[in-house]
PDB file of C-alpha atoms in Angstrom:
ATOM      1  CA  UNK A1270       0.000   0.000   0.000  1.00  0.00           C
ATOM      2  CA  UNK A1271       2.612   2.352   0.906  1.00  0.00           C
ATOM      3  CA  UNK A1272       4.980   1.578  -1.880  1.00  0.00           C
ATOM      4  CA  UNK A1273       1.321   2.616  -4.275  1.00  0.00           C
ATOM      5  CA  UNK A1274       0.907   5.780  -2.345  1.00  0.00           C
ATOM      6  CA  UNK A1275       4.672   6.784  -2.872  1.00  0.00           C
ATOM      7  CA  UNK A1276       4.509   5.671  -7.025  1.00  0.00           C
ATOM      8  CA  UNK A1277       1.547   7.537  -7.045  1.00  0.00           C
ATOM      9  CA  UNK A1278       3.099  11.059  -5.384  1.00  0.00           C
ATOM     10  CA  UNK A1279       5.654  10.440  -7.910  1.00  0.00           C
ATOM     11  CA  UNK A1280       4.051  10.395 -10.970  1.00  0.00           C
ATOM     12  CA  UNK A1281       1.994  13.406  -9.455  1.00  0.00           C
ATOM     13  CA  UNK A1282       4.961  15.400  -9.385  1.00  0.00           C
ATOM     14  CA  UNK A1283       6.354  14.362 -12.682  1.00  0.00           C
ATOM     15  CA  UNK A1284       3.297  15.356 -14.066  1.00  0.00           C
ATOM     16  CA  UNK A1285       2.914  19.084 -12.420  1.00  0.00           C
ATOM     17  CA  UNK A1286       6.579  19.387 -13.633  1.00  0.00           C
ATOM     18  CA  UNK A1287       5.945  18.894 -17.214  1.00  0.00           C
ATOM     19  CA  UNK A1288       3.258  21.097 -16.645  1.00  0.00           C
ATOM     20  CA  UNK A1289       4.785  23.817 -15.638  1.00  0.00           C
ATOM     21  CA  UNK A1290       7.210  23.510 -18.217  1.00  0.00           C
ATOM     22  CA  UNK A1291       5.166  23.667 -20.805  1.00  0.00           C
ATOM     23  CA  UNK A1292       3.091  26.806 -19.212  1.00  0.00           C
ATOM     24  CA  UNK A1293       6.781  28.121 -19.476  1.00  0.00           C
ATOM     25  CA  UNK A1294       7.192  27.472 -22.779  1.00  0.00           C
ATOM     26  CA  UNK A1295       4.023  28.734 -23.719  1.00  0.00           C
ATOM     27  CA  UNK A1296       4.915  31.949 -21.855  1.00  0.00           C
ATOM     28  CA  UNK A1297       8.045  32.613 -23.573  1.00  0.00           C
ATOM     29  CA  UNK A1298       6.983  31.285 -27.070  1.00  0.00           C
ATOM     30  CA  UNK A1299       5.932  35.173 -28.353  1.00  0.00           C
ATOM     31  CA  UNK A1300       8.937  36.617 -27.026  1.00  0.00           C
ATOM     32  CA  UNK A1301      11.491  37.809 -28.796  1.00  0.00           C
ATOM     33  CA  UNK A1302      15.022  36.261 -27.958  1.00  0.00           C
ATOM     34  CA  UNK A1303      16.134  38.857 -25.616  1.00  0.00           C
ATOM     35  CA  UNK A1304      12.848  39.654 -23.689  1.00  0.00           C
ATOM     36  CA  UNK A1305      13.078  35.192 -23.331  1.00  0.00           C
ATOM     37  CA  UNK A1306      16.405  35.290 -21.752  1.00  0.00           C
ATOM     38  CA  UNK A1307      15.594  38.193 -19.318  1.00  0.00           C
ATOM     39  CA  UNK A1308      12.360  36.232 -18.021  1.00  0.00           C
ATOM     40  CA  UNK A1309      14.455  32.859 -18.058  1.00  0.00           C
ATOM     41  CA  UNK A1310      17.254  34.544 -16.083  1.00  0.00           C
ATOM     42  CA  UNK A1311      14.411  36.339 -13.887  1.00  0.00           C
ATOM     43  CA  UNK A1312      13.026  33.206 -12.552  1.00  0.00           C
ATOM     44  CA  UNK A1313      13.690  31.564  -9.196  1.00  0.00           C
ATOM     45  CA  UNK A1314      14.711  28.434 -10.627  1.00  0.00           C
ATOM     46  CA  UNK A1315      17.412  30.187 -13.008  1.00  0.00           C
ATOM     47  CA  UNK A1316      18.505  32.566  -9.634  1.00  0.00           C
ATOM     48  CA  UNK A1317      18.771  29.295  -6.765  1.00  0.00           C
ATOM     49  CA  UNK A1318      19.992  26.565  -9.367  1.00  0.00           C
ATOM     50  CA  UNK A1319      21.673  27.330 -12.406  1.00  0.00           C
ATOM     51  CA  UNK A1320      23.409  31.179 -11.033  1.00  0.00           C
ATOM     52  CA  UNK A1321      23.430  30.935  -7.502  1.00  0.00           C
ATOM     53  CA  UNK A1322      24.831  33.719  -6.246  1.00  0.00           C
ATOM     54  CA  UNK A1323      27.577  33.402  -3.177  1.00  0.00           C
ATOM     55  CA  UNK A1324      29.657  35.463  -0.859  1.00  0.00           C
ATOM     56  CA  UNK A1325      32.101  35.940  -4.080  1.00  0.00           C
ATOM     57  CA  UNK A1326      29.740  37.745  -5.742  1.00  0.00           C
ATOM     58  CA  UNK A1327      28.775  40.093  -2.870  1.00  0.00           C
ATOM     59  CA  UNK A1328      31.797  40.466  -1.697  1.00  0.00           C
ATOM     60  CA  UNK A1329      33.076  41.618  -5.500  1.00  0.00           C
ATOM     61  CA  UNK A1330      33.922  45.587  -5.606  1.00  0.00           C
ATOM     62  CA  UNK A1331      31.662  48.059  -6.930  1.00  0.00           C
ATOM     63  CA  UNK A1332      32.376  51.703  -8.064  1.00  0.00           C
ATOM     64  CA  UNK A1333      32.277  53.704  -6.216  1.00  0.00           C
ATOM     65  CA  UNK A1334      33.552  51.358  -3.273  1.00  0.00           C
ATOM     66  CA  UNK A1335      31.580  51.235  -0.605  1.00  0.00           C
ATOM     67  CA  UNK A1336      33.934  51.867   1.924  1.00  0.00           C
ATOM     68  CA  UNK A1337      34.631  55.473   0.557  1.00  0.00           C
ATOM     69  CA  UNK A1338      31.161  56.848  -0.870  1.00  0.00           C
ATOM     70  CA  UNK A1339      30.289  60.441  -1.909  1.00  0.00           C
ATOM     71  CA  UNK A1340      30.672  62.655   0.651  1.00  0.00           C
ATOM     72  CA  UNK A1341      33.191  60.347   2.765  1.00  0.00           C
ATOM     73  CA  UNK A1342      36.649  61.448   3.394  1.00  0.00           C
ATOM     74  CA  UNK A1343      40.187  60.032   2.205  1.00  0.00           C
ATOM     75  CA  UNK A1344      41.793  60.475   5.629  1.00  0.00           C
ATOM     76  CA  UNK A1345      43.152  58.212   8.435  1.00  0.00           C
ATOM     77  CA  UNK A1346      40.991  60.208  10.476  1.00  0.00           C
ATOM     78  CA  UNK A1347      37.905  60.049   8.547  1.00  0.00           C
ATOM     79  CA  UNK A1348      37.847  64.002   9.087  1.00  0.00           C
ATOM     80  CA  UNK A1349      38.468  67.081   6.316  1.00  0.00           C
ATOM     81  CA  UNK A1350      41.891  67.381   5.751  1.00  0.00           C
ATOM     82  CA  UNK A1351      43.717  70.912   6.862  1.00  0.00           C
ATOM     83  CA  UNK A1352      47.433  70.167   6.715  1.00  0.00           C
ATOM     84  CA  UNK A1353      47.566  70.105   3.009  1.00  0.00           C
ATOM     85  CA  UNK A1354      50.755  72.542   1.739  1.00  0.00           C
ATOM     86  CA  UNK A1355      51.909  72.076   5.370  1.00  0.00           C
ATOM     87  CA  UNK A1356      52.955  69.010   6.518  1.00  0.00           C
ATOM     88  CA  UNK A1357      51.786  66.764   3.891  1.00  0.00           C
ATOM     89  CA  UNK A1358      54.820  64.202   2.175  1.00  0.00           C
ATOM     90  CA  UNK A1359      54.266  60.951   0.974  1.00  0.00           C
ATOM     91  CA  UNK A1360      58.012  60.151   1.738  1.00  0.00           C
ATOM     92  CA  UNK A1361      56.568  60.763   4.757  1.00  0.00           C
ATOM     93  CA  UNK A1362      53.680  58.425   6.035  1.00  0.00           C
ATOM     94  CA  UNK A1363      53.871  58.522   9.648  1.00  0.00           C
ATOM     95  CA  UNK A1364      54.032  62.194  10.062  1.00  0.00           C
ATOM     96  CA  UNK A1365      51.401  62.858  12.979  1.00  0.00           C
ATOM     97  CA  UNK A1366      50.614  66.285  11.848  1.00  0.00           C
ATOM     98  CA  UNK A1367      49.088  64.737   8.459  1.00  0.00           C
ATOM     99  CA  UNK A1368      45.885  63.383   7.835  1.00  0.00           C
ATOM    100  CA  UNK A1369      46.081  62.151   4.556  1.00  0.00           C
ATOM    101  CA  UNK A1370      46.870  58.078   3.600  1.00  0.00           C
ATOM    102  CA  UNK A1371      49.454  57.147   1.943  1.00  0.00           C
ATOM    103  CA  UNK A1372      49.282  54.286  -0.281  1.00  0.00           C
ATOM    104  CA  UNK A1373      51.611  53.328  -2.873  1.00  0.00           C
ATOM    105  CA  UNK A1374      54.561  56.287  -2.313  1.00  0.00           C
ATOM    106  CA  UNK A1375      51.354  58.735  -3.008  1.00  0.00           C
ATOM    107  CA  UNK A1376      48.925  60.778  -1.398  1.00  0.00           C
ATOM    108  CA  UNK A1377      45.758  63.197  -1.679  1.00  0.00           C
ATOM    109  CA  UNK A1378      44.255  62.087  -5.205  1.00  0.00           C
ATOM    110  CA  UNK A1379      46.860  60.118  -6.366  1.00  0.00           C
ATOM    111  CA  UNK A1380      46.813  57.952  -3.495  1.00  0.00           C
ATOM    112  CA  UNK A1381      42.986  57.368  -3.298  1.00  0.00           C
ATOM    113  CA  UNK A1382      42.652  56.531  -7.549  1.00  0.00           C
ATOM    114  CA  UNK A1383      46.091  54.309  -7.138  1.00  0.00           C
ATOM    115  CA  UNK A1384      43.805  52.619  -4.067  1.00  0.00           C
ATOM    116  CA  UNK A1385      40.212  52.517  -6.014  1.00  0.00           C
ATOM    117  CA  UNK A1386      42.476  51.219  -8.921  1.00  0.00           C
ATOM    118  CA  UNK A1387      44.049  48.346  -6.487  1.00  0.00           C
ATOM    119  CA  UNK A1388      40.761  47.446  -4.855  1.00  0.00           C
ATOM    120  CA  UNK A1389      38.593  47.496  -8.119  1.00  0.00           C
ATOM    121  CA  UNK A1390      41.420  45.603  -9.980  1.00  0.00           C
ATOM    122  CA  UNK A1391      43.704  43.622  -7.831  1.00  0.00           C
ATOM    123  CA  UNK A1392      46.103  45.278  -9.833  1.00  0.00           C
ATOM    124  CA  UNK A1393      48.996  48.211  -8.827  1.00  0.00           C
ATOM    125  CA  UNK A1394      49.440  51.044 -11.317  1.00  0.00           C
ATOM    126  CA  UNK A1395      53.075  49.719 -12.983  1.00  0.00           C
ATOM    127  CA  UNK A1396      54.312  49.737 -16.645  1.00  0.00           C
ATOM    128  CA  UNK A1397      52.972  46.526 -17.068  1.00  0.00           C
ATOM    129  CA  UNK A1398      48.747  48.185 -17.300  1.00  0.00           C
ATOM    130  CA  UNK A1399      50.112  51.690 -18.223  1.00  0.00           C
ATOM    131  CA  UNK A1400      48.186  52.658 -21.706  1.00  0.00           C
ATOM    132  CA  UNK A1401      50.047  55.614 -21.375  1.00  0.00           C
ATOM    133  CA  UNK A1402      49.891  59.594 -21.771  1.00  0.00           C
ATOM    134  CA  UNK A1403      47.945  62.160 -24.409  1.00  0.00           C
ATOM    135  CA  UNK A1404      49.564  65.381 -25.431  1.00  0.00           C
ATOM    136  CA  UNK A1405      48.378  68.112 -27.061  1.00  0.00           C
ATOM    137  CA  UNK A1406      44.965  66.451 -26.407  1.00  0.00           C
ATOM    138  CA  UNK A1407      41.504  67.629 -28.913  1.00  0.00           C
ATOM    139  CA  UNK A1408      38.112  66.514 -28.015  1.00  0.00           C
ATOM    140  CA  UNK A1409      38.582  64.126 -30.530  1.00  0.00           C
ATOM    141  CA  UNK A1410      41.103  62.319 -29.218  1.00  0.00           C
ATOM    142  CA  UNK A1411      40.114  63.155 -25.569  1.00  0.00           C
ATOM    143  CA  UNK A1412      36.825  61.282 -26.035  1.00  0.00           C
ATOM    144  CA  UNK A1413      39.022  58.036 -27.737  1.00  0.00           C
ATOM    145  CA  UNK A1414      41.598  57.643 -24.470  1.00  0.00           C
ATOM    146  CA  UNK A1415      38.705  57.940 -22.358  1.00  0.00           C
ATOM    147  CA  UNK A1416      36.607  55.789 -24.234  1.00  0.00           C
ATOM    148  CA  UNK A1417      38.963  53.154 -24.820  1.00  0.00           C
ATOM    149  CA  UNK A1418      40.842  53.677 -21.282  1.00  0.00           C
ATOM    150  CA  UNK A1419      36.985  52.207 -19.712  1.00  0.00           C
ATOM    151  CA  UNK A1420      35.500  51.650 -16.266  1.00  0.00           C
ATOM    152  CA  UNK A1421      37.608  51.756 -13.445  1.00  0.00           C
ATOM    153  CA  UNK A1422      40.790  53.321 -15.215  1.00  0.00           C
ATOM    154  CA  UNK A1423      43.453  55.673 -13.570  1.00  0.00           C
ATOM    155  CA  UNK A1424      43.871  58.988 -15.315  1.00  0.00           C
ATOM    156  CA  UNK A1425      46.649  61.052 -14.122  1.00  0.00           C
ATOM    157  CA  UNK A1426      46.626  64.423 -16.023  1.00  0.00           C
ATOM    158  CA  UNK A1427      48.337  67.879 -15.713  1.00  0.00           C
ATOM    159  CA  UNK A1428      45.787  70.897 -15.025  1.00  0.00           C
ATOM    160  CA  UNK A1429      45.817  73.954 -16.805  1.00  0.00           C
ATOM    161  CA  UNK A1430      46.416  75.555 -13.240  1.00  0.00           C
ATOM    162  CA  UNK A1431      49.771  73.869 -13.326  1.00  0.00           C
ATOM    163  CA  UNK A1432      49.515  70.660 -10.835  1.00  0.00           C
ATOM    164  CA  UNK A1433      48.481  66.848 -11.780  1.00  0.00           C
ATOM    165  CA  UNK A1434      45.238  65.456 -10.804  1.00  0.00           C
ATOM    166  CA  UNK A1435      44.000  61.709 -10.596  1.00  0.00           C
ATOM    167  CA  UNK A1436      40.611  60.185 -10.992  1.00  0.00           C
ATOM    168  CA  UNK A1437      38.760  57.101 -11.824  1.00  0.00           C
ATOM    169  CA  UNK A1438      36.534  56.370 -14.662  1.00  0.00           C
ATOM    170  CA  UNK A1439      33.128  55.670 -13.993  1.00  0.00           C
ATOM    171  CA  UNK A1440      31.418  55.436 -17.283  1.00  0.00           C
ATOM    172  CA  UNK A1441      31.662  56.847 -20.383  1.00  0.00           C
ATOM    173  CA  UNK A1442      28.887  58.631 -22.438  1.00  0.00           C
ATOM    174  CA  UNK A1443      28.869  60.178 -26.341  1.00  0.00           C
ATOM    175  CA  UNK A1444      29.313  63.677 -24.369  1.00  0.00           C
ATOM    176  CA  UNK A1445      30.372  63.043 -20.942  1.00  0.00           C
ATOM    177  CA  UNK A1446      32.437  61.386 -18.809  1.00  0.00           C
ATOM    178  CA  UNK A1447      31.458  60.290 -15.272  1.00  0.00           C
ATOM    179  CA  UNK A1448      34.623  60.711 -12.616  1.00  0.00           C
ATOM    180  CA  UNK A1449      34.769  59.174  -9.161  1.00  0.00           C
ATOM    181  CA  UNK A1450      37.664  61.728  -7.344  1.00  0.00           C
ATOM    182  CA  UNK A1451      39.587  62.386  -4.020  1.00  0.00           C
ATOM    183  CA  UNK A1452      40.863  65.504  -3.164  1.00  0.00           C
ATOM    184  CA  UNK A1453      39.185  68.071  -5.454  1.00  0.00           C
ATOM    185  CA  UNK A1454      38.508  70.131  -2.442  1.00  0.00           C
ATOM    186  CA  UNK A1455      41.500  70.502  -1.619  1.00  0.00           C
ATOM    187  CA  UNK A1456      40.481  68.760   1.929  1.00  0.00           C
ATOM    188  CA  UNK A1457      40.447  64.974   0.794  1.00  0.00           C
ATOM    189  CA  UNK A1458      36.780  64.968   0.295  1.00  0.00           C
ATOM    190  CA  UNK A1459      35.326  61.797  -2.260  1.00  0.00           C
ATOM    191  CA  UNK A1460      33.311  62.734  -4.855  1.00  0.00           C
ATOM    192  CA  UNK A1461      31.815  61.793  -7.916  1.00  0.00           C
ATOM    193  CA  UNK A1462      31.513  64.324 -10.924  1.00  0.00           C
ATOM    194  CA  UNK A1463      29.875  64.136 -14.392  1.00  0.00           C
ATOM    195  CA  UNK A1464      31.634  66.079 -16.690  1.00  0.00           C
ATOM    196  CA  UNK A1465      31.453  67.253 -20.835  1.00  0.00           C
ATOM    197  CA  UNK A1466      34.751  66.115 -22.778  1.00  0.00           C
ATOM    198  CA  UNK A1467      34.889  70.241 -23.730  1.00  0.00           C
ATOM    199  CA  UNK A1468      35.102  70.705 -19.699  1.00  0.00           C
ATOM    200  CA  UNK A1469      37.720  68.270 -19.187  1.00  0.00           C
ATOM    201  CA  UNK A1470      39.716  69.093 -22.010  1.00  0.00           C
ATOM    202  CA  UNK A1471      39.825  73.229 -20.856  1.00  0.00           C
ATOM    203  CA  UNK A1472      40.709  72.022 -17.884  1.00  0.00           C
ATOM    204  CA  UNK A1473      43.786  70.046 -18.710  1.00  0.00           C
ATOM    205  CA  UNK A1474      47.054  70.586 -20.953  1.00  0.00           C
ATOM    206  CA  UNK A1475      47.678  66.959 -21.530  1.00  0.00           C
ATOM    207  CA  UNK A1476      47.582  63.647 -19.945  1.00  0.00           C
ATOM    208  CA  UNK A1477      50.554  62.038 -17.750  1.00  0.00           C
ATOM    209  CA  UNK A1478      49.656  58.490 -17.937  1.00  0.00           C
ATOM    210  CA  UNK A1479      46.810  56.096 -17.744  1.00  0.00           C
ATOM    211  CA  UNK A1480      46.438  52.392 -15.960  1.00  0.00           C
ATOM    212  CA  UNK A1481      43.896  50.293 -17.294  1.00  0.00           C
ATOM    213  CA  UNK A1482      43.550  46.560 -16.000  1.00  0.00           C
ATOM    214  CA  UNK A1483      45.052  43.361 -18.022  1.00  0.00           C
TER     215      UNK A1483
END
């Protein structure tokens, strides 16, 4: 009786399963390939089976990280920075009169981009990821490095104003170019910008040198 009852259950379930598959199929059928995939990849089964997601995949780095969002600070204190033009040296790093972290023989905006750059990447900025400077820049070619350089790349360029300044590429647009920054206060303060390739380019003679990850 008992071995009935569990051939029975079984067939049951074989049954709703072939059901469902077919409602499935018949759901999908009038879709067009993409707008398939999207409700195939949308479904539990798809999300706890096939792509189960782990603690690699929420652990993984996003931009901007999450331990230095907009509005955070670049410091060892976590406070504004005032000892910039003072006391600040990255030969330096254990100077208690400075507040800004040194990583990599660099600090201020240098330091954090070489840091985002390290996190995001698992990569240093060295010769070996370098795609290198721009002079004379024009939009044209402006847009191209950007473009080309992509998410997450170091950009070291030389301001009009006559010092170097460091940020990390968000995303890049037709017009615009999104910037995730340290130090453009001039008190270590993160930020994210979004500016026009005609803005950047006024604001910059030519570009030092560029890491982009292998």
């Amino acid at each position: 009786m008992k071995k009935r009852i569990f051939t029975f259950a079984i067939a049951t379930i074989m049954l709703l399963s072939m059901s469902l598959s077919a409602i499935a199929e018949q759901d999908t059928r009038n879709l067009n390939p993409d707008d398939a995939y999207e409700a195939y990849i949308s479904t539990d089964w798809y999300k706890n089976t096939v792509y189960k997601k782990g603690k690699a995949d929420s652990d993984a780095p996003t931009l901007p990280l999450k331990t230095y969002p907009v509005g955070s600070y670049f410091t060892k204190s976590g406070e504004p920075c005032t000892c910039h033009h003072k006391y600040c040296d990255y030969t330096n790093p254990n100077n208690p009169k400075c507040n800004c972290i040194n990583f990599d023989q660099s600090i201020q905006c240098m330091a954090f981009a070489n840091f985002v750059f390290y996190e995001y990447t698992g990569q240093k900025c060295v010769a070996s990821n370098s795609i290198g400077g721009l002079k004379n820049p024009s939009l044209a070619t402006l847009k191209s490095y950007l473009i080309k350089a992509g998410r997450g790349a170091h950009i070291r360029y030389t301001r009009k104003a006559g010092y170097d300044h460091s940020f990390i590429i968000l995303s890049t647009m037709s017009d615009t170019v999104k910037i995730y920054e340290a130090n453009w206060d001039d008190a270590c303060g993160v930020g994210v910008r979004t500016l026009s390739y005609e803005e950047l380019l006024k604001d910059m003679s030519g570009i030092k040198n560029g890491w982009a990850a292998k």
